[in-house]
mmCIF file of C-alpha atoms in Angstrom:
data_model
loop_
_atom_site.group_PDB
_atom_site.id
_atom_site.type_symbol
_atom_site.label_atom_id
_atom_site.label_comp_id
_atom_site.label_asym_id
_atom_site.label_seq_id
_atom_site.Cartn_x
_atom_site.Cartn_y
_atom_site.Cartn_z
ATOM 1 C CA UNK A 34 270.095 -89.002 34.963
ATOM 2 C CA UNK A 35 270.511 -85.563 33.478
ATOM 3 C CA UNK A 36 267.635 -83.245 34.297
ATOM 4 C CA UNK A 37 265.773 -82.147 31.188
ATOM 5 C CA UNK A 38 263.112 -79.476 30.821
ATOM 6 C CA UNK A 39 261.081 -78.567 27.760
ATOM 7 C CA UNK A 40 258.298 -76.039 27.336
ATOM 8 C CA UNK A 41 255.824 -75.637 24.502
ATOM 9 C CA UNK A 42 253.103 -73.093 23.889
ATOM 10 C CA UNK A 43 250.114 -75.061 22.599
ATOM 11 C CA UNK A 44 246.457 -74.506 21.834
ATOM 12 C CA UNK A 45 243.839 -76.403 23.799
ATOM 13 C CA UNK A 46 243.172 -78.469 20.697
ATOM 14 C CA UNK A 47 246.849 -79.463 20.567
ATOM 15 C CA UNK A 48 246.926 -80.085 24.316
ATOM 16 C CA UNK A 49 243.982 -82.482 24.046
ATOM 17 C CA UNK A 50 244.822 -83.928 20.649
ATOM 18 C CA UNK A 51 245.690 -87.324 22.085
ATOM 19 C CA UNK A 52 249.441 -86.777 22.246
ATOM 20 C CA UNK A 53 249.271 -86.909 26.050
ATOM 21 C CA UNK A 54 247.365 -88.881 28.630
ATOM 22 C CA UNK A 55 247.431 -86.790 31.804
ATOM 23 C CA UNK A 56 247.334 -88.708 35.084
ATOM 24 C CA UNK A 57 246.595 -87.054 38.431
ATOM 25 C CA UNK A 58 248.794 -88.718 41.062
ATOM 26 C CA UNK A 59 247.599 -89.661 44.535
ATOM 27 C CA UNK A 60 249.547 -86.898 46.272
ATOM 28 C CA UNK A 61 247.701 -84.081 44.482
ATOM 29 C CA UNK A 62 245.250 -81.998 46.464
ATOM 30 C CA UNK A 63 241.520 -82.284 45.870
ATOM 31 C CA UNK A 64 239.836 -80.499 42.998
ATOM 32 C CA UNK A 65 238.919 -77.215 44.680
ATOM 33 C CA UNK A 66 237.282 -75.083 41.996
ATOM 34 C CA UNK A 67 233.846 -73.790 42.946
ATOM 35 C CA UNK A 68 230.817 -72.857 40.837
ATOM 36 C CA UNK A 69 231.816 -69.185 41.158
ATOM 37 C CA UNK A 70 235.223 -69.810 39.593
ATOM 38 C CA UNK A 71 233.712 -71.973 36.860
ATOM 39 C CA UNK A 72 231.115 -69.344 35.941
ATOM 40 C CA UNK A 73 233.821 -66.669 35.989
ATOM 41 C CA UNK A 74 235.899 -68.666 33.521
ATOM 42 C CA UNK A 75 232.963 -68.936 31.106
ATOM 43 C CA UNK A 76 232.257 -65.196 31.525
ATOM 44 C CA UNK A 77 235.913 -64.365 30.839
ATOM 45 C CA UNK A 78 235.936 -66.478 27.678
ATOM 46 C CA UNK A 79 232.667 -64.903 26.480
ATOM 47 C CA UNK A 80 234.114 -61.416 27.054
ATOM 48 C CA UNK A 81 237.237 -62.240 25.038
ATOM 49 C CA UNK A 82 235.106 -63.632 22.213
ATOM 50 C CA UNK A 83 233.168 -60.355 22.141
ATOM 51 C CA UNK A 84 236.443 -58.393 21.997
ATOM 52 C CA UNK A 85 237.633 -60.515 19.077
ATOM 53 C CA UNK A 86 234.367 -60.008 17.206
ATOM 54 C CA UNK A 87 234.231 -56.260 17.928
ATOM 55 C CA UNK A 88 237.851 -55.246 17.555
ATOM 56 C CA UNK A 89 239.373 -58.111 15.641
ATOM 57 C CA UNK A 90 241.769 -58.786 18.529
ATOM 58 C CA UNK A 91 244.173 -61.598 17.706
ATOM 59 C CA UNK A 92 246.025 -62.015 20.997
ATOM 60 C CA UNK A 93 245.430 -65.560 22.254
ATOM 61 C CA UNK A 94 243.790 -66.096 25.628
ATOM 62 C CA UNK A 95 246.397 -67.620 27.968
ATOM 63 C CA UNK A 96 244.818 -70.083 30.389
ATOM 64 C CA UNK A 97 247.872 -71.079 32.408
ATOM 65 C CA UNK A 98 250.683 -73.600 32.739
ATOM 66 C CA UNK A 99 250.509 -77.378 32.874
ATOM 67 C CA UNK A 100 253.601 -78.881 34.499
ATOM 68 C CA UNK A 101 254.161 -82.595 33.933
ATOM 69 C CA UNK A 102 256.808 -85.187 34.604
ATOM 70 C CA UNK A 103 257.492 -87.973 32.130
ATOM 71 C CA UNK A 104 256.695 -91.513 33.206
ATOM 72 C CA UNK A 105 259.965 -93.338 34.020
ATOM 73 C CA UNK A 106 260.770 -96.358 31.884
ATOM 74 C CA UNK A 107 258.322 -95.261 29.219
ATOM 75 C CA UNK A 108 258.795 -97.006 25.846
ATOM 76 C CA UNK A 109 258.122 -94.876 22.798
ATOM 77 C CA UNK A 110 255.555 -96.453 20.472
ATOM 78 C CA UNK A 111 254.565 -94.854 17.200
ATOM 79 C CA UNK A 112 251.149 -93.234 17.504
ATOM 80 C CA UNK A 113 250.765 -94.042 21.201
ATOM 81 C CA UNK A 114 250.014 -91.176 23.608
ATOM 82 C CA UNK A 115 252.638 -90.096 26.107
ATOM 83 C CA UNK A 116 251.631 -90.945 29.678
ATOM 84 C CA UNK A 117 252.594 -88.041 31.945
ATOM 85 C CA UNK A 118 252.017 -87.244 35.617
ATOM 86 C CA UNK A 119 250.562 -83.821 36.404
ATOM 87 C CA UNK A 120 252.598 -81.865 38.957
ATOM 88 C CA UNK A 121 250.895 -78.505 38.348
ATOM 89 C CA UNK A 122 247.747 -77.562 36.468
ATOM 90 C CA UNK A 123 245.289 -80.251 37.518
ATOM 91 C CA UNK A 124 242.597 -77.708 38.438
ATOM 92 C CA UNK A 125 242.586 -76.274 34.907
ATOM 93 C CA UNK A 126 242.698 -79.676 33.215
ATOM 94 C CA UNK A 127 239.750 -80.997 35.217
ATOM 95 C CA UNK A 128 237.756 -77.809 34.594
ATOM 96 C CA UNK A 129 238.431 -78.008 30.848
ATOM 97 C CA UNK A 130 237.262 -81.614 30.798
ATOM 98 C CA UNK A 131 234.023 -80.642 32.552
ATOM 99 C CA UNK A 132 233.443 -77.671 30.244
ATOM 100 C CA UNK A 133 234.000 -79.633 27.027
ATOM 101 C CA UNK A 134 231.846 -82.478 28.337
ATOM 102 C CA UNK A 135 228.974 -80.101 29.101
ATOM 103 C CA UNK A 136 229.229 -78.422 25.675
ATOM 104 C CA UNK A 137 229.321 -81.867 24.033
ATOM 105 C CA UNK A 138 226.196 -83.032 25.852
ATOM 106 C CA UNK A 139 224.319 -79.851 24.916
ATOM 107 C CA UNK A 140 225.120 -80.295 21.221
ATOM 108 C CA UNK A 141 222.075 -80.596 18.970
ATOM 109 C CA UNK A 142 223.528 -83.178 16.601
ATOM 110 C CA UNK A 143 225.371 -86.438 17.119
ATOM 111 C CA UNK A 144 228.077 -85.410 14.641
ATOM 112 C CA UNK A 145 228.801 -82.211 16.551
ATOM 113 C CA UNK A 146 228.832 -84.094 19.874
ATOM 114 C CA UNK A 147 231.361 -86.590 18.524
ATOM 115 C CA UNK A 148 233.554 -83.769 17.257
ATOM 116 C CA UNK A 149 233.633 -82.032 20.645
ATOM 117 C CA UNK A 150 234.097 -85.370 22.408
ATOM 118 C CA UNK A 151 237.562 -85.550 20.829
ATOM 119 C CA UNK A 152 238.585 -82.952 23.421
ATOM 120 C CA UNK A 153 237.592 -85.413 26.155
ATOM 121 C CA UNK A 154 238.421 -88.833 24.712
ATOM 122 C CA UNK A 155 240.788 -90.233 22.139
ATOM 123 C CA UNK A 156 239.683 -92.541 19.371
ATOM 124 C CA UNK A 157 236.956 -95.148 19.097
ATOM 125 C CA UNK A 158 238.008 -96.841 22.322
ATOM 126 C CA UNK A 159 237.002 -93.783 24.303
ATOM 127 C CA UNK A 160 240.344 -93.541 26.105
ATOM 128 C CA UNK A 161 240.203 -90.376 28.116
ATOM 129 C CA UNK A 162 242.896 -87.706 27.927
ATOM 130 C CA UNK A 163 242.698 -87.165 31.683
ATOM 131 C CA UNK A 164 242.753 -89.758 34.464
ATOM 132 C CA UNK A 165 242.028 -88.615 37.985
ATOM 133 C CA UNK A 166 243.358 -90.091 41.200
ATOM 134 C CA UNK A 167 242.358 -93.710 41.739
ATOM 135 C CA UNK A 168 239.700 -92.714 44.300
ATOM 136 C CA UNK A 169 237.921 -90.419 41.819
ATOM 137 C CA UNK A 170 238.807 -91.816 38.381
ATOM 138 C CA UNK A 171 235.791 -94.115 37.957
ATOM 139 C CA UNK A 172 233.413 -91.436 39.202
ATOM 140 C CA UNK A 173 234.844 -88.781 36.866
ATOM 141 C CA UNK A 174 234.678 -91.134 33.910
ATOM 142 C CA UNK A 175 231.029 -92.073 34.466
ATOM 143 C CA UNK A 176 229.797 -88.672 35.697
ATOM 144 C CA UNK A 177 231.648 -86.356 33.292
ATOM 145 C CA UNK A 178 233.704 -87.962 30.557
ATOM 146 C CA UNK A 179 231.270 -90.516 29.130
ATOM 147 C CA UNK A 180 229.146 -89.055 26.360
ATOM 148 C CA UNK A 181 225.768 -87.909 27.702
ATOM 149 C CA UNK A 182 226.815 -88.170 31.354
ATOM 150 C CA UNK A 183 226.635 -84.453 32.225
ATOM 151 C CA UNK A 184 222.917 -84.274 31.392
ATOM 152 C CA UNK A 185 222.053 -85.701 34.778
ATOM 153 C CA UNK A 186 223.183 -85.251 38.349
ATOM 154 C CA UNK A 187 224.849 -87.979 40.360
ATOM 155 C CA UNK A 188 223.338 -89.780 43.323
ATOM 156 C CA UNK A 189 224.415 -88.493 46.728
ATOM 157 C CA UNK A 190 225.817 -91.894 47.698
ATOM 158 C CA UNK A 191 228.099 -91.886 44.636
ATOM 159 C CA UNK A 192 229.480 -88.470 45.527
ATOM 160 C CA UNK A 193 229.904 -89.444 49.168
ATOM 161 C CA UNK A 194 231.986 -87.194 51.403
ATOM 162 C CA UNK A 195 234.628 -86.587 48.719
ATOM 163 C CA UNK A 196 235.521 -82.901 48.426
ATOM 164 C CA UNK A 197 236.669 -83.401 44.832
ATOM 165 C CA UNK A 198 233.428 -85.099 43.774
ATOM 166 C CA UNK A 199 231.261 -82.471 45.425
ATOM 167 C CA UNK A 200 233.142 -79.696 43.652
ATOM 168 C CA UNK A 201 233.066 -81.530 40.316
ATOM 169 C CA UNK A 202 229.296 -81.929 40.599
ATOM 170 C CA UNK A 203 228.823 -78.267 41.591
ATOM 171 C CA UNK A 204 230.928 -77.081 38.648
ATOM 172 C CA UNK A 205 229.042 -79.394 36.270
ATOM 173 C CA UNK A 206 225.699 -78.022 37.440
ATOM 174 C CA UNK A 207 226.853 -74.401 37.237
ATOM 175 C CA UNK A 208 228.347 -74.751 33.759
ATOM 176 C CA UNK A 209 225.392 -76.648 32.355
ATOM 177 C CA UNK A 210 222.910 -74.144 33.780
ATOM 178 C CA UNK A 211 224.819 -71.148 32.461
ATOM 179 C CA UNK A 212 225.401 -72.555 28.987
ATOM 180 C CA UNK A 213 221.756 -73.586 28.703
ATOM 181 C CA UNK A 214 220.296 -70.299 29.929
ATOM 182 C CA UNK A 215 222.675 -67.707 28.525
ATOM 183 C CA UNK A 216 224.198 -69.269 25.390
ATOM 184 C CA UNK A 217 222.415 -70.090 22.177
ATOM 185 C CA UNK A 218 223.276 -73.173 20.176
ATOM 186 C CA UNK A 219 225.435 -71.017 17.903
ATOM 187 C CA UNK A 220 227.139 -69.325 20.877
ATOM 188 C CA UNK A 221 228.008 -72.675 22.442
ATOM 189 C CA UNK A 222 229.462 -73.837 19.146
ATOM 190 C CA UNK A 223 231.478 -70.626 18.915
ATOM 191 C CA UNK A 224 232.730 -71.106 22.487
ATOM 192 C CA UNK A 225 233.973 -74.614 21.658
ATOM 193 C CA UNK A 226 235.763 -73.376 18.528
ATOM 194 C CA UNK A 227 237.317 -70.493 20.450
ATOM 195 C CA UNK A 228 238.505 -72.813 23.208
ATOM 196 C CA UNK A 229 240.146 -75.151 20.723
ATOM 197 C CA UNK A 230 241.847 -72.570 18.536
ATOM 198 C CA UNK A 231 242.310 -69.344 20.466
ATOM 199 C CA UNK A 232 242.971 -70.448 24.058
ATOM 200 C CA UNK A 233 246.518 -71.511 24.803
ATOM 201 C CA UNK A 234 248.512 -73.058 27.636
ATOM 202 C CA UNK A 235 252.198 -73.518 28.300
ATOM 203 C CA UNK A 236 253.016 -77.174 28.820
ATOM 204 C CA UNK A 237 256.273 -77.680 30.719
ATOM 205 C CA UNK A 238 257.687 -81.199 30.815
ATOM 206 C CA UNK A 239 260.551 -82.614 32.870
ATOM 207 C CA UNK A 240 262.117 -86.050 33.121
ATOM 208 C CA UNK A 241 262.900 -85.583 36.828
ATOM 209 C CA UNK A 242 260.194 -85.364 39.484
ATOM 210 C CA UNK A 243 262.177 -83.421 42.084
ATOM 211 C CA UNK A 244 263.188 -80.851 39.480
ATOM 212 C CA UNK A 245 259.579 -80.533 38.312
ATOM 213 C CA UNK A 246 258.428 -80.137 41.906
ATOM 214 C CA UNK A 247 260.933 -77.299 42.496
ATOM 215 C CA UNK A 248 259.593 -75.556 39.390
ATOM 216 C CA UNK A 249 256.041 -76.026 40.657
ATOM 217 C CA UNK A 250 256.886 -74.289 43.933
ATOM 218 C CA UNK A 251 258.526 -71.449 42.021
ATOM 219 C CA UNK A 252 255.713 -70.728 39.563
ATOM 220 C CA UNK A 253 252.749 -71.616 41.764
ATOM 221 C CA UNK A 254 252.522 -68.378 43.736
ATOM 222 C CA UNK A 255 248.720 -68.589 43.717
ATOM 223 C CA UNK A 256 246.617 -71.113 45.562
ATOM 224 C CA UNK A 257 247.874 -73.772 47.935
ATOM 225 C CA UNK A 258 251.321 -75.237 47.614
ATOM 226 C CA UNK A 259 252.052 -78.907 47.891
ATOM 227 C CA UNK A 260 254.636 -79.840 50.482
ATOM 228 C CA UNK A 261 256.816 -82.937 50.443
ATOM 229 C CA UNK A 262 254.708 -84.074 53.379
ATOM 230 C CA UNK A 263 251.582 -83.815 51.214
ATOM 231 C CA UNK A 264 253.234 -85.927 48.551
ATOM 232 C CA UNK A 265 254.333 -88.554 51.041
ATOM 233 C CA UNK A 266 250.924 -88.688 52.680
ATOM 234 C CA UNK A 267 249.230 -89.145 49.319
ATOM 235 C CA UNK A 268 251.656 -91.674 47.869
ATOM 236 C CA UNK A 269 252.147 -93.811 50.949
ATOM 237 C CA UNK A 270 249.458 -93.152 53.527
ATOM 238 C CA UNK A 271 246.566 -93.667 51.141
ATOM 239 C CA UNK A 272 246.440 -97.438 51.835
ATOM 240 C CA UNK A 273 246.514 -96.933 55.638
ATOM 241 C CA UNK A 274 243.340 -97.201 57.667
ATOM 242 C CA UNK A 275 242.264 -94.483 60.109
ATOM 243 C CA UNK A 276 243.875 -96.125 63.138
ATOM 244 C CA UNK A 277 247.201 -96.578 61.353
ATOM 245 C CA UNK A 278 247.149 -92.943 60.209
ATOM 246 C CA UNK A 279 246.608 -91.801 63.781
ATOM 247 C CA UNK A 280 249.277 -94.147 65.127
ATOM 248 C CA UNK A 281 251.955 -93.129 62.627
ATOM 249 C CA UNK A 282 251.173 -89.390 62.534
ATOM 250 C CA UNK A 283 254.159 -88.450 64.700
ATOM 251 C CA UNK A 284 256.424 -90.526 62.480
ATOM 252 C CA UNK A 285 255.172 -88.786 59.355
ATOM 253 C CA UNK A 286 255.919 -85.431 60.946
ATOM 254 C CA UNK A 287 259.603 -86.408 61.099
ATOM 255 C CA UNK A 288 259.946 -86.107 57.338
ATOM 256 C CA UNK A 289 260.350 -82.345 57.801
ATOM 257 C CA UNK A 290 263.369 -82.976 60.069
ATOM 258 C CA UNK A 291 264.864 -85.272 57.452
ATOM 259 C CA UNK A 292 264.774 -82.433 54.932
ATOM 260 C CA UNK A 293 266.358 -79.793 57.175
ATOM 261 C CA UNK A 294 269.918 -78.772 56.400
ATOM 262 C CA UNK A 295 272.508 -80.211 58.751
ATOM 263 C CA UNK A 296 274.632 -77.931 60.912
ATOM 264 C CA UNK A 297 278.198 -77.502 59.574
ATOM 265 C CA UNK A 298 279.701 -79.530 62.416
ATOM 266 C CA UNK A 299 277.430 -82.561 62.216
ATOM 267 C CA UNK A 300 275.379 -84.706 59.897
ATOM 268 C CA UNK A 301 271.612 -84.733 59.819
ATOM 269 C CA UNK A 302 269.845 -85.897 62.938
ATOM 270 C CA UNK A 303 268.427 -89.378 63.266
ATOM 271 C CA UNK A 304 264.832 -89.664 62.110
ATOM 272 C CA UNK A 305 262.602 -92.456 60.912
ATOM 273 C CA UNK A 306 263.140 -91.279 57.352
ATOM 274 C CA UNK A 307 266.909 -91.035 57.560
ATOM 275 C CA UNK A 308 266.835 -94.639 58.792
ATOM 276 C CA UNK A 309 264.430 -95.673 56.027
ATOM 277 C CA UNK A 310 266.634 -93.974 53.446
ATOM 278 C CA UNK A 311 269.730 -95.748 54.749
ATOM 279 C CA UNK A 312 268.121 -99.179 54.957
ATOM 280 C CA UNK A 313 266.345 -98.949 51.608
ATOM 281 C CA UNK A 314 269.216 -97.284 49.749
ATOM 282 C CA UNK A 315 267.644 -93.906 48.988
ATOM 283 C CA UNK A 316 269.876 -91.034 47.869
ATOM 284 C CA UNK A 317 270.580 -88.419 50.513
ATOM 285 C CA UNK A 318 269.070 -85.859 48.175
ATOM 286 C CA UNK A 319 265.922 -86.288 46.217
ATOM 287 C CA UNK A 320 263.815 -87.990 48.863
ATOM 288 C CA UNK A 321 260.711 -87.998 46.683
ATOM 289 C CA UNK A 322 262.491 -89.654 43.772
ATOM 290 C CA UNK A 323 263.928 -92.225 46.193
ATOM 291 C CA UNK A 324 260.500 -92.839 47.661
ATOM 292 C CA UNK A 325 258.833 -93.243 44.276
ATOM 293 C CA UNK A 326 261.478 -95.743 43.139
ATOM 294 C CA UNK A 327 261.144 -97.681 46.396
ATOM 295 C CA UNK A 328 257.380 -97.877 45.901
ATOM 296 C CA UNK A 329 257.837 -99.046 42.307
ATOM 297 C CA UNK A 330 260.290 -101.765 43.393
ATOM 298 C CA UNK A 331 257.699 -103.121 45.805
ATOM 299 C CA UNK A 332 254.923 -103.155 43.237
ATOM 300 C CA UNK A 333 252.907 -100.130 44.339
ATOM 301 C CA UNK A 334 251.912 -98.105 47.425
ATOM 302 C CA UNK A 335 249.834 -100.822 49.100
ATOM 303 C CA UNK A 336 252.607 -103.397 49.036
ATOM 304 C CA UNK A 337 255.177 -100.805 50.107
ATOM 305 C CA UNK A 338 253.034 -99.871 53.103
ATOM 306 C CA UNK A 339 252.344 -103.503 54.005
ATOM 307 C CA UNK A 340 255.875 -104.827 53.535
ATOM 308 C CA UNK A 341 258.052 -101.841 54.453
ATOM 309 C CA UNK A 342 256.436 -98.802 56.013
ATOM 310 C CA UNK A 343 254.019 -100.347 58.540
ATOM 311 C CA UNK A 344 256.361 -103.018 59.988
ATOM 312 C CA UNK A 345 259.242 -100.548 60.101
ATOM 313 C CA UNK A 346 257.035 -97.922 61.767
ATOM 314 C CA UNK A 347 255.946 -100.448 64.404
ATOM 315 C CA UNK A 348 259.579 -101.396 65.007
ATOM 316 C CA UNK A 349 260.520 -97.727 65.265
ATOM 317 C CA UNK A 350 257.800 -97.108 67.842
ATOM 318 C CA UNK A 351 259.004 -100.135 69.791
ATOM 319 C CA UNK A 352 262.644 -99.088 69.999
ATOM 320 C CA UNK A 353 261.719 -95.470 70.724
ATOM 321 C CA UNK A 354 259.443 -96.531 73.567
ATOM 322 C CA UNK A 355 256.256 -95.696 71.700
ATOM 323 C CA UNK A 356 254.129 -97.466 74.290
ATOM 324 C CA UNK A 357 251.771 -100.262 73.449
ATOM 325 C CA UNK A 358 253.478 -101.181 70.206
ATOM 326 C CA UNK A 359 252.756 -104.683 69.045
ATOM 327 C CA UNK A 360 255.887 -106.845 68.961
ATOM 328 C CA UNK A 361 256.670 -107.359 65.276
ATOM 329 C CA UNK A 362 256.386 -110.767 63.704
ATOM 330 C CA UNK A 363 259.588 -112.716 62.986
ATOM 331 C CA UNK A 364 259.500 -111.521 59.386
ATOM 332 C CA UNK A 365 260.054 -107.930 60.612
ATOM 333 C CA UNK A 366 262.888 -108.665 63.040
ATOM 334 C CA UNK A 367 265.417 -107.364 60.513
ATOM 335 C CA UNK A 368 263.822 -103.938 60.768
ATOM 336 C CA UNK A 369 264.301 -103.995 64.531
ATOM 337 C CA UNK A 370 267.942 -104.967 64.257
ATOM 338 C CA UNK A 371 268.707 -102.397 61.571
ATOM 339 C CA UNK A 372 266.860 -99.631 63.401
ATOM 340 C CA UNK A 373 268.593 -100.369 66.697
ATOM 341 C CA UNK A 374 271.991 -100.101 65.030
ATOM 342 C CA UNK A 375 271.027 -96.885 63.263
ATOM 343 C CA UNK A 376 269.662 -95.360 66.468
ATOM 344 C CA UNK A 377 273.028 -96.060 68.099
ATOM 345 C CA UNK A 378 275.381 -95.250 65.237
ATOM 346 C CA UNK A 379 273.351 -93.634 62.455
ATOM 347 C CA UNK A 380 274.614 -90.089 63.032
#
């Protein structure tokens, strides 16, 4: 597949027009914005609006870059939104969704609320432009995206110990308080119009995940970077329970060795992941793309973990003398045989 990259400078209104449905994949970090950052964003926007009114400034306000990868196997349908996976820019997208939702729920008329709600949802069916990770999607929909939801706080048990949910609730509270106390009805309306028409982002789209990920590392010189290990842990380890995570931690750490360049006189060293790549037919380059395709072939992360990763990890611990490993069931004997051969001859 030839790597393709496109970039488009769009307004927020165009970004959230319904052309895209942005999905936050499991490997992404938590939503980490705080109330201070949220309030600062509103202050910055208010200051720019004042500059425009005072000086007639026409330079758009640039919010940042949204980096997405196209969904593989996607079938183009006239009028249907394009489902894309967010590689970079999730913090801004989530914050925008909260801000528009708060402005919508502070609107004084139903007509105005419906108009602003178009920046959150698409069409009569209420399909949201942004879908969070599976663990937080239902919460975000009911606590933020549904019309009227930001008028009230969420129960502590619904937020739980999720870092993302705590931060989302803090940002919601901060934005609602500020817009209620410091903005008139007219000022809130003006803020919504300014956001839609005068604030712009650069949306960068690729058809290749590994290429998009390289771009993310290049342009994301602020904040925390995702590592391949983060991606693997999110995509694959999500279905594991606490004991399995602890048991396989040393195996997960070997992914870094798999990625290291080989010395000129020898091939890459033997690791769990070089064995997994060989057995499952992954390309020697592009481990993440290979992993994602392997997960898709198995029908999703949970089945991949159950049918491939966990039995193979147990077999790997057994042949490496992991101590206390449970002897695999007959259905996993092929992993043992393949791993033993690769341990002997896989270099």
